[in-house]
Amino acid sequence: MQVIKTKLAQFPIWQRNLYVLWFGVFMMGIGFSEVLPFMSLYVDTLGHFTAKQLSFYSSLTFSISYLTTALSSPFWGKLADTKGRKIMLLRASLGMAIVYALMGLATNVWILIILRGIQGLLGGFVSNANAMVATQTPKARSGYAMGVLVTGMTSGQLLGPFIGGTLASFVSYRVAFFITAAIFTLVFMLVLTLVKESFTPVSKEDTLSFKQVLQLLPNTKLTFGLFTTTMIIQMANFSISPFIALFVRQINATGLPTTFLAGLVTAMPGIATLLVAKRFGILGDRIGTYKMIMIGFLIAFMSLVPTAFVTTIWQLVLLRFLMGISNSTMMPAVQTLLTKTTPSAITSRVFSYNQSFQSMGSVCGPLLGSLVATQFGYRGVFIASAVLVALNAGWFSQISKSLRPQKKRLVIIDQSFFIASLT
């Protein structure tokens, strides 16, 4: 630890904190996502369930942490503004370590569900890391700093399912939870000893109310349409997540461990996002964000429908990668439109609301998947998600008419020809 301190001492405080928090969000990303490939299999070991019961409990176990996160985030955000971000980082990392260790000791499914709910209540590491870096970094370097931090979380979430699936192939599910708890403990120690904060509380007078934020929005309908699109994207992604290991086990004829393959399948959308998101962001600047979102809807629909009929693991891997392409098309475009269509004074608040809608998508997706899976099986979940995407595409097309490319028409005035834009 002393060697790390010595090397970090040569950097400015903001840069030192950035490097430590990058590692922190990277390890948090791994910890959060590495248990997902075998969560439903772990649930299956905690009782004797029918297929419908297993689908329901898996969905509830998966989604409850996102629900409690959505409910508790405003409280932790307000507390961070008055007490400081470092203490919130310490609270979240230590709380996660304790909760994950207890998950490894769970003796029935309801204890696991309660602990997952507590996990969501104690969250907030990533959001507070973002806030600390954003407030401490010089404005001229803020883009660089936030970009570095995003790569940490994205990389962690990408590697987590693969690491977790591989890990569960060699050790028990319970041991995997203990290893994750150890990761969070390491993050706690690094933040405690290496992160420095000079904190100035935010006064109540400087905080806008929700009503005041709405009054500043130039196009409230469009903004909430973008929020809803974010939620639907997340619902389509997460509707099958609680059952992905069970579905992989159902079609696995390769001889490879189900946990390993489930981790691979779960990681595919993240791999696609990492490979092409930046390129699609540049393409969106060239052809327009509206077009990119509509292309994303089309790709999502074209990937979800065939997934309902896969017969091999490799078909599933390919189509989940294609779903990641859809995410890479839509998510940057939605964020770009939110930036362009909201005043800079409330951009941070608008993005926080968008994050809340994304969390709700993480809740509603698994619940929708559970409802459909109990009636039509796992394959029906993909069809239901495709229908949801199609409905969202039609609705978004209606509320975003002002974003469509302008058409041209030929107008004759005084024997002269002029090209005029249709409005």
Coordinates of C-alpha atoms in Angstrom, one line a residue:
M1 CA 0.0 0.0 0.0
Q2 CA 2.9 2.3 0.8
V3 CA 4.4 1.8 -2.6
I4 CA 1.0 2.8 -4.2
K5 CA 0.8 5.9 -2.0
T6 CA 4.3 6.9 -3.0
K7 CA 3.6 6.6 -6.8
L8 CA 0.3 8.4 -6.5
A9 CA 1.9 11.3 -4.5
Q10 CA 3.5 12.7 -7.7
F11 CA 0.0 13.4 -9.2
P12 CA -2.4 16.2 -8.4
I13 CA -5.1 15.3 -5.9
W14 CA -7.9 15.2 -8.6
Q15 CA -5.8 12.8 -10.8
R16 CA -4.8 10.7 -7.8
N17 CA -8.5 10.3 -6.8
L18 CA -9.4 9.5 -10.5
Y19 CA -7.0 6.6 -10.7
V20 CA -8.1 5.2 -7.3
L21 CA -11.8 5.6 -8.2
W22 CA -11.3 4.1 -11.6
F23 CA -10.0 1.0 -10.0
G24 CA -12.8 1.2 -7.5
V25 CA -15.6 1.4 -10.1
F26 CA -13.8 -1.3 -12.2
M27 CA -13.9 -3.7 -9.2
M28 CA -17.4 -2.7 -8.3
G29 CA -18.5 -3.4 -11.9
I30 CA -16.9 -6.9 -11.7
G31 CA -18.4 -7.6 -8.3
F32 CA -22.0 -6.5 -9.2
S33 CA -22.0 -8.5 -12.5
E34 CA -20.0 -11.6 -11.7
V35 CA -22.8 -13.2 -9.7
L36 CA -25.5 -12.7 -12.3
P37 CA -24.7 -15.7 -14.5
F38 CA -25.3 -18.1 -11.6
M39 CA -27.8 -16.2 -9.5
S40 CA -30.8 -18.3 -10.7
L41 CA -28.8 -21.5 -10.3
Y42 CA -28.0 -20.4 -6.7
V43 CA -31.7 -19.8 -6.1
D44 CA -32.3 -23.3 -7.4
T45 CA -30.1 -24.7 -4.6
L46 CA -32.1 -23.0 -1.9
G47 CA -35.3 -25.0 -2.1
H48 CA -37.3 -27.4 -4.2
F49 CA -39.2 -25.3 -6.8
T50 CA -41.4 -25.9 -9.7
A51 CA -40.3 -24.2 -13.0
K52 CA -42.8 -21.4 -12.4
Q53 CA -41.7 -20.8 -8.9
L54 CA -38.0 -20.8 -9.9
S55 CA -38.7 -18.2 -12.6
F56 CA -40.6 -16.0 -10.1
Y57 CA -38.0 -16.2 -7.4
S58 CA -35.1 -15.7 -9.8
S59 CA -36.8 -12.6 -11.2
L60 CA -37.6 -11.2 -7.8
T61 CA -34.0 -11.9 -6.5
F62 CA -32.6 -10.2 -9.6
S63 CA -34.8 -7.1 -9.7
I64 CA -35.4 -6.1 -6.1
S65 CA -31.9 -4.6 -5.7
Y66 CA -32.6 -2.2 -8.7
L67 CA -36.0 -1.3 -7.1
T68 CA -34.4 -0.4 -3.8
T69 CA -31.6 1.4 -5.6
A70 CA -34.2 3.6 -7.4
L71 CA -35.9 4.4 -4.1
S72 CA -32.8 5.1 -2.0
S73 CA -30.7 7.0 -4.6
P74 CA -32.3 10.5 -4.0
F75 CA -31.7 10.1 -0.2
W76 CA -28.0 9.2 -0.6
G77 CA -27.5 11.9 -3.2
K78 CA -28.9 14.5 -0.8
L79 CA -26.8 13.2 2.1
A80 CA -23.7 13.3 -0.1
D81 CA -24.3 17.0 -0.8
T82 CA -24.3 17.7 3.0
K83 CA -21.9 15.1 4.4
G84 CA -19.4 14.5 1.6
R85 CA -18.8 11.9 -1.1
K86 CA -15.9 10.0 0.5
I87 CA -18.0 8.9 3.4
M88 CA -20.7 7.7 0.9
L89 CA -18.0 5.7 -1.0
L90 CA -16.9 4.1 2.3
R91 CA -20.5 3.3 3.3
A92 CA -21.3 1.8 0.0
S93 CA -18.2 -0.4 -0.4
L94 CA -18.2 -1.7 3.2
G95 CA -22.0 -2.3 3.1
M96 CA -21.6 -4.2 -0.2
A97 CA -18.8 -6.4 1.3
I98 CA -21.0 -7.3 4.4
V99 CA -24.1 -8.0 2.4
Y100 CA -22.4 -10.2 -0.2
A101 CA -20.7 -12.2 2.5
L102 CA -24.1 -12.8 4.1
M103 CA -25.5 -13.8 0.7
G104 CA -23.0 -16.6 0.7
L105 CA -24.4 -17.8 4.0
A106 CA -28.1 -17.6 2.9
T107 CA -30.1 -20.7 3.8
N108 CA -33.4 -20.0 2.0
V109 CA -34.5 -17.9 -1.0
W110 CA -36.3 -15.3 1.1
I111 CA -33.1 -14.5 3.0
L112 CA -31.4 -14.0 -0.3
I113 CA -34.1 -11.8 -1.6
I114 CA -34.0 -9.6 1.5
L115 CA -30.2 -9.3 1.3
R116 CA -30.5 -8.3 -2.4
G117 CA -32.9 -5.6 -1.4
I118 CA -30.5 -4.3 1.3
Q119 CA -27.8 -4.4 -1.4
G120 CA -29.8 -1.9 -3.4
L121 CA -30.5 0.3 -0.3
L122 CA -26.7 0.5 0.4
G123 CA -25.7 1.3 -3.2
G124 CA -24.3 4.6 -4.6
F125 CA -20.6 3.9 -5.0
V126 CA -20.5 4.6 -8.7
S127 CA -22.8 7.7 -8.6
N128 CA -20.7 9.2 -5.8
A129 CA -17.4 8.4 -7.6
N130 CA -18.8 10.3 -10.6
A131 CA -19.8 13.2 -8.5
M132 CA -16.4 13.4 -6.7
V133 CA -14.5 13.3 -10.0
A134 CA -16.8 15.8 -11.6
T135 CA -16.4 18.3 -8.8
Q136 CA -12.7 17.9 -8.2
T137 CA -11.4 17.8 -11.8
P138 CA -10.4 21.1 -13.6
K139 CA -13.0 21.9 -16.2
A140 CA -10.5 21.7 -19.0
R141 CA -9.9 18.0 -18.1
S142 CA -13.4 17.0 -17.1
G143 CA -14.2 15.2 -20.4
Y144 CA -11.0 13.2 -20.1
A145 CA -11.7 12.3 -16.4
M146 CA -15.3 11.3 -16.9
G147 CA -14.4 9.2 -20.0
V148 CA -11.7 7.4 -17.9
L149 CA -14.2 6.7 -15.2
V150 CA -16.8 5.3 -17.6
T151 CA -14.3 2.9 -19.1
G152 CA -13.7 1.5 -15.6
M153 CA -17.3 0.6 -14.9
T154 CA -18.0 -0.6 -18.4
S155 CA -14.9 -2.8 -18.4
G156 CA -15.8 -4.2 -15.0
Q157 CA -19.4 -5.0 -16.1
L158 CA -18.0 -6.6 -19.2
L159 CA -15.5 -8.9 -17.5
G160 CA -17.7 -9.6 -14.5
P161 CA -20.1 -12.2 -16.0
F162 CA -17.3 -14.0 -17.7
I163 CA -15.2 -14.1 -14.5
G164 CA -18.2 -15.1 -12.4
G165 CA -19.2 -17.8 -14.8
T166 CA -15.7 -19.2 -14.9
L167 CA -15.3 -18.9 -11.2
A168 CA -18.5 -20.8 -10.5
S169 CA -17.2 -23.6 -12.7
F170 CA -14.3 -24.2 -10.2
V171 CA -15.7 -23.2 -6.8
S172 CA -19.2 -23.3 -5.2
Y173 CA -21.7 -20.5 -5.6
R174 CA -21.2 -19.6 -2.0
V175 CA -17.5 -19.2 -2.3
A176 CA -18.0 -16.9 -5.3
F177 CA -20.0 -14.6 -3.1
F178 CA -17.3 -14.6 -0.5
I179 CA -14.7 -13.7 -3.2
T180 CA -16.9 -10.8 -4.3
A181 CA -17.1 -9.6 -0.7
A182 CA -13.3 -9.6 -0.5
I183 CA -13.2 -7.5 -3.7
F184 CA -15.5 -4.9 -2.1
T185 CA -13.4 -4.9 1.1
L186 CA -10.3 -4.1 -1.0
V187 CA -12.1 -1.2 -2.6
F188 CA -13.1 0.1 0.9
M189 CA -9.5 0.0 2.0
L190 CA -8.2 1.8 -1.1
V191 CA -10.8 4.6 -0.7
L192 CA -10.1 4.9 3.0
T193 CA -6.4 5.3 2.6
L194 CA -5.8 6.9 -0.8
V195 CA -8.8 9.1 -1.7
K196 CA -8.6 12.7 -0.5
E197 CA -11.6 15.1 -0.4
S198 CA -11.9 18.8 0.2
F199 CA -15.7 19.1 0.7
T200 CA -17.9 22.1 0.5
P201 CA -21.6 21.4 1.4
V202 CA -24.2 22.5 -1.2
S203 CA -26.7 25.0 0.3
K204 CA -30.4 24.3 0.0
E205 CA -30.9 27.6 -1.9
D206 CA -28.8 26.4 -4.8
T207 CA -30.8 23.2 -5.2
L208 CA -33.6 23.3 -7.8
S209 CA -36.9 21.5 -7.0
F210 CA -38.3 18.9 -9.4
K211 CA -41.0 21.4 -10.4
Q212 CA -38.4 24.1 -11.2
V213 CA -36.5 21.6 -13.4
L214 CA -39.6 20.8 -15.3
Q215 CA -40.3 24.5 -15.9
L216 CA -36.9 24.9 -17.5
L217 CA -37.4 22.0 -20.0
P218 CA -38.1 23.4 -23.5
N219 CA -39.8 20.2 -24.6
T220 CA -41.1 18.2 -21.7
K221 CA -42.8 15.6 -23.8
L222 CA -39.7 14.8 -25.8
T223 CA -37.5 14.6 -22.7
F224 CA -39.8 12.2 -21.0
G225 CA -40.0 10.2 -24.3
L226 CA -36.3 9.8 -24.1
F227 CA -36.5 8.8 -20.4
T228 CA -39.1 6.2 -21.4
T229 CA -36.9 4.9 -24.3
T230 CA -34.1 4.4 -21.9
M231 CA -36.4 2.4 -19.6
I232 CA -37.7 0.2 -22.5
I233 CA -34.1 -0.5 -23.7
Q234 CA -33.2 -1.6 -20.2
M235 CA -36.4 -3.7 -19.9
A236 CA -35.6 -5.5 -23.2
N237 CA -32.0 -6.2 -22.0
F238 CA -33.0 -7.4 -18.5
S239 CA -36.2 -9.3 -19.2
I240 CA -34.3 -12.5 -19.7
S241 CA -31.4 -11.8 -17.4
P242 CA -32.7 -13.6 -14.3
F243 CA -33.3 -16.8 -16.4
I244 CA -30.3 -16.6 -18.7
A245 CA -28.4 -19.4 -16.9
L246 CA -31.6 -21.6 -16.9
F247 CA -32.2 -21.0 -20.6
V248 CA -28.5 -21.8 -21.3
R249 CA -28.8 -25.0 -19.3
Q250 CA -32.0 -25.8 -21.3
I251 CA -30.2 -25.6 -24.7
N252 CA -26.7 -26.5 -23.7
A253 CA -25.5 -29.5 -25.8
T254 CA -21.8 -28.6 -25.9
G255 CA -20.5 -30.4 -22.8
L256 CA -19.1 -27.1 -21.5
P257 CA -20.2 -25.9 -18.0
T258 CA -23.4 -24.0 -17.9
T259 CA -22.0 -21.3 -15.6
F260 CA -19.2 -20.6 -18.1
L261 CA -21.5 -20.4 -21.1
A262 CA -24.0 -18.3 -19.1
G263 CA -21.2 -15.8 -18.3
L264 CA -20.2 -15.7 -22.0
V265 CA -23.8 -15.1 -23.1
T266 CA -24.3 -12.4 -20.5
A267 CA -21.1 -10.6 -21.5
M268 CA -22.0 -10.4 -25.2
P269 CA -24.0 -7.1 -25.1
G270 CA -21.2 -5.5 -23.1
I271 CA -18.5 -6.7 -25.5
A272 CA -20.5 -5.3 -28.4
T273 CA -21.0 -2.0 -26.6
L274 CA -17.2 -1.7 -25.9
L275 CA -16.3 -2.4 -29.5
V276 CA -18.8 -0.2 -31.4
A277 CA -20.3 2.4 -29.1
K278 CA -17.7 5.1 -29.9
R279 CA -18.0 4.5 -33.6
F280 CA -21.8 4.7 -33.5
G281 CA -21.6 7.9 -31.5
I282 CA -19.5 9.4 -34.3
L283 CA -21.9 8.1 -36.9
G284 CA -24.8 9.7 -35.1
D285 CA -23.1 13.1 -35.3
R286 CA -23.0 12.6 -39.1
I287 CA -26.4 11.2 -39.9
G288 CA -28.5 12.4 -37.0
T289 CA -29.4 11.1 -33.6
Y290 CA -33.0 10.5 -34.5
K291 CA -32.0 8.1 -37.3
M292 CA -29.6 6.3 -35.0
I293 CA -32.3 5.7 -32.4
M294 CA -34.7 4.3 -35.0
I295 CA -32.0 2.1 -36.5
G296 CA -31.4 0.8 -32.9
F297 CA -35.1 -0.1 -32.5
L298 CA -34.9 -2.0 -35.8
I299 CA -31.7 -3.9 -34.8
A300 CA -33.2 -4.8 -31.4
F301 CA -36.4 -6.2 -32.9
M302 CA -34.4 -8.2 -35.5
S303 CA -32.2 -9.7 -32.7
L304 CA -35.0 -10.5 -30.2
V305 CA -37.4 -12.3 -32.5
P306 CA -34.9 -14.9 -33.8
T307 CA -33.6 -15.5 -30.3
A308 CA -36.9 -17.1 -29.4
F309 CA -36.1 -19.9 -31.8
V310 CA -32.4 -20.6 -31.1
T311 CA -31.4 -24.2 -30.8
T312 CA -27.6 -23.8 -30.0
I313 CA -25.6 -21.8 -27.6
W314 CA -23.6 -20.1 -30.4
Q315 CA -26.8 -18.8 -32.0
L316 CA -27.7 -17.3 -28.7
V317 CA -24.2 -15.8 -28.3
L318 CA -24.4 -14.2 -31.8
L319 CA -27.9 -12.7 -31.2
R320 CA -27.0 -11.3 -27.8
F321 CA -24.0 -9.7 -29.4
L322 CA -26.4 -8.1 -31.9
M323 CA -28.6 -6.9 -29.0
G324 CA -25.4 -5.1 -27.8
I325 CA -25.1 -3.5 -31.2
S326 CA -28.6 -2.1 -30.7
N327 CA -27.7 -0.8 -27.3
S328 CA -24.6 0.9 -28.8
T329 CA -26.8 2.5 -31.4
M330 CA -29.5 3.9 -29.1
M331 CA -28.0 4.7 -25.7
P332 CA -25.4 7.3 -26.9
A333 CA -28.0 8.8 -29.2
V334 CA -30.5 9.2 -26.3
Q335 CA -27.8 10.8 -24.1
T336 CA -26.8 13.1 -26.9
L337 CA -30.4 14.2 -27.4
L338 CA -30.8 14.8 -23.7
T339 CA -27.8 17.0 -23.8
K340 CA -28.9 18.9 -26.9
T341 CA -32.5 19.5 -25.8
T342 CA -32.1 20.6 -22.2
P343 CA -30.5 23.7 -20.8
S344 CA -27.0 23.2 -19.4
A345 CA -28.0 24.5 -16.0
I346 CA -30.2 21.3 -15.5
T347 CA -28.3 18.8 -17.5
S348 CA -27.0 16.9 -14.5
R349 CA -30.5 16.7 -12.9
V350 CA -31.9 15.5 -16.2
F351 CA -29.3 12.8 -16.5
S352 CA -30.0 11.7 -12.9
Y353 CA -33.7 11.3 -13.8
N354 CA -32.7 9.4 -16.9
Q355 CA -30.7 7.1 -14.6
S356 CA -33.8 6.6 -12.4
F357 CA -35.8 5.5 -15.4
Q358 CA -33.0 3.1 -16.4
S359 CA -33.1 1.6 -12.9
M360 CA -36.9 1.2 -13.2
G361 CA -36.3 -0.6 -16.5
S362 CA -34.0 -3.0 -14.6
V363 CA -36.8 -3.7 -12.2
C364 CA -39.7 -3.9 -14.7
G365 CA -37.8 -6.0 -17.2
P366 CA -37.2 -9.1 -15.0
L367 CA -40.8 -8.8 -13.7
L368 CA -42.1 -8.8 -17.2
G369 CA -39.9 -11.7 -18.0
S370 CA -41.1 -13.6 -15.0
L371 CA -44.8 -13.0 -15.9
V372 CA -44.2 -14.2 -19.5
A373 CA -41.9 -17.1 -18.6
T374 CA -44.4 -18.6 -16.2
Q375 CA -47.1 -18.6 -19.0
F376 CA -45.1 -19.2 -22.2
G377 CA -41.6 -20.3 -21.2
Y378 CA -38.3 -18.6 -21.6
R379 CA -38.6 -18.2 -25.4
G380 CA -41.8 -16.2 -25.0
V381 CA -39.8 -13.6 -23.1
F382 CA -37.9 -12.6 -26.2
I383 CA -41.1 -12.2 -28.2
A384 CA -42.7 -10.1 -25.5
S385 CA -39.5 -7.9 -25.5
A386 CA -39.7 -7.5 -29.2
V387 CA -43.3 -6.4 -29.1
L388 CA -42.4 -3.9 -26.4
V389 CA -39.5 -2.5 -28.5
A390 CA -41.8 -2.2 -31.6
L391 CA -44.5 -0.3 -29.6
N392 CA -41.8 2.1 -28.2
A393 CA -40.5 2.7 -31.7
G394 CA -43.9 3.7 -32.9
W395 CA -44.6 6.0 -30.0
F396 CA -41.1 7.6 -30.1
S397 CA -41.6 8.3 -33.8
Q398 CA -44.8 10.2 -33.1
I399 CA -43.4 12.4 -30.3
S400 CA -40.1 13.2 -32.0
K401 CA -41.4 14.7 -35.3
S402 CA -39.3 17.8 -34.8
L403 CA -36.1 15.7 -34.9
R404 CA -36.8 14.1 -38.3
P405 CA -34.6 15.1 -41.2
Q406 CA -36.2 18.0 -43.2
K407 CA -37.6 17.2 -46.6
K408 CA -37.1 19.4 -49.6
R409 CA -39.6 20.7 -52.1
L410 CA -39.4 22.8 -55.3
V411 CA -41.0 26.2 -55.1
I412 CA -41.6 28.5 -58.1
I413 CA -41.7 32.2 -57.3
D414 CA -41.5 34.8 -60.0
Q415 CA -40.2 32.3 -62.6
S416 CA -37.3 31.5 -60.3
F417 CA -36.6 28.2 -58.6
F418 CA -35.8 28.0 -55.0
I419 CA -35.3 25.0 -52.7
A420 CA -37.2 25.5 -49.5
S421 CA -37.3 23.3 -46.5
L422 CA -40.5 21.8 -45.2
T423 CA -41.1 22.6 -41.6

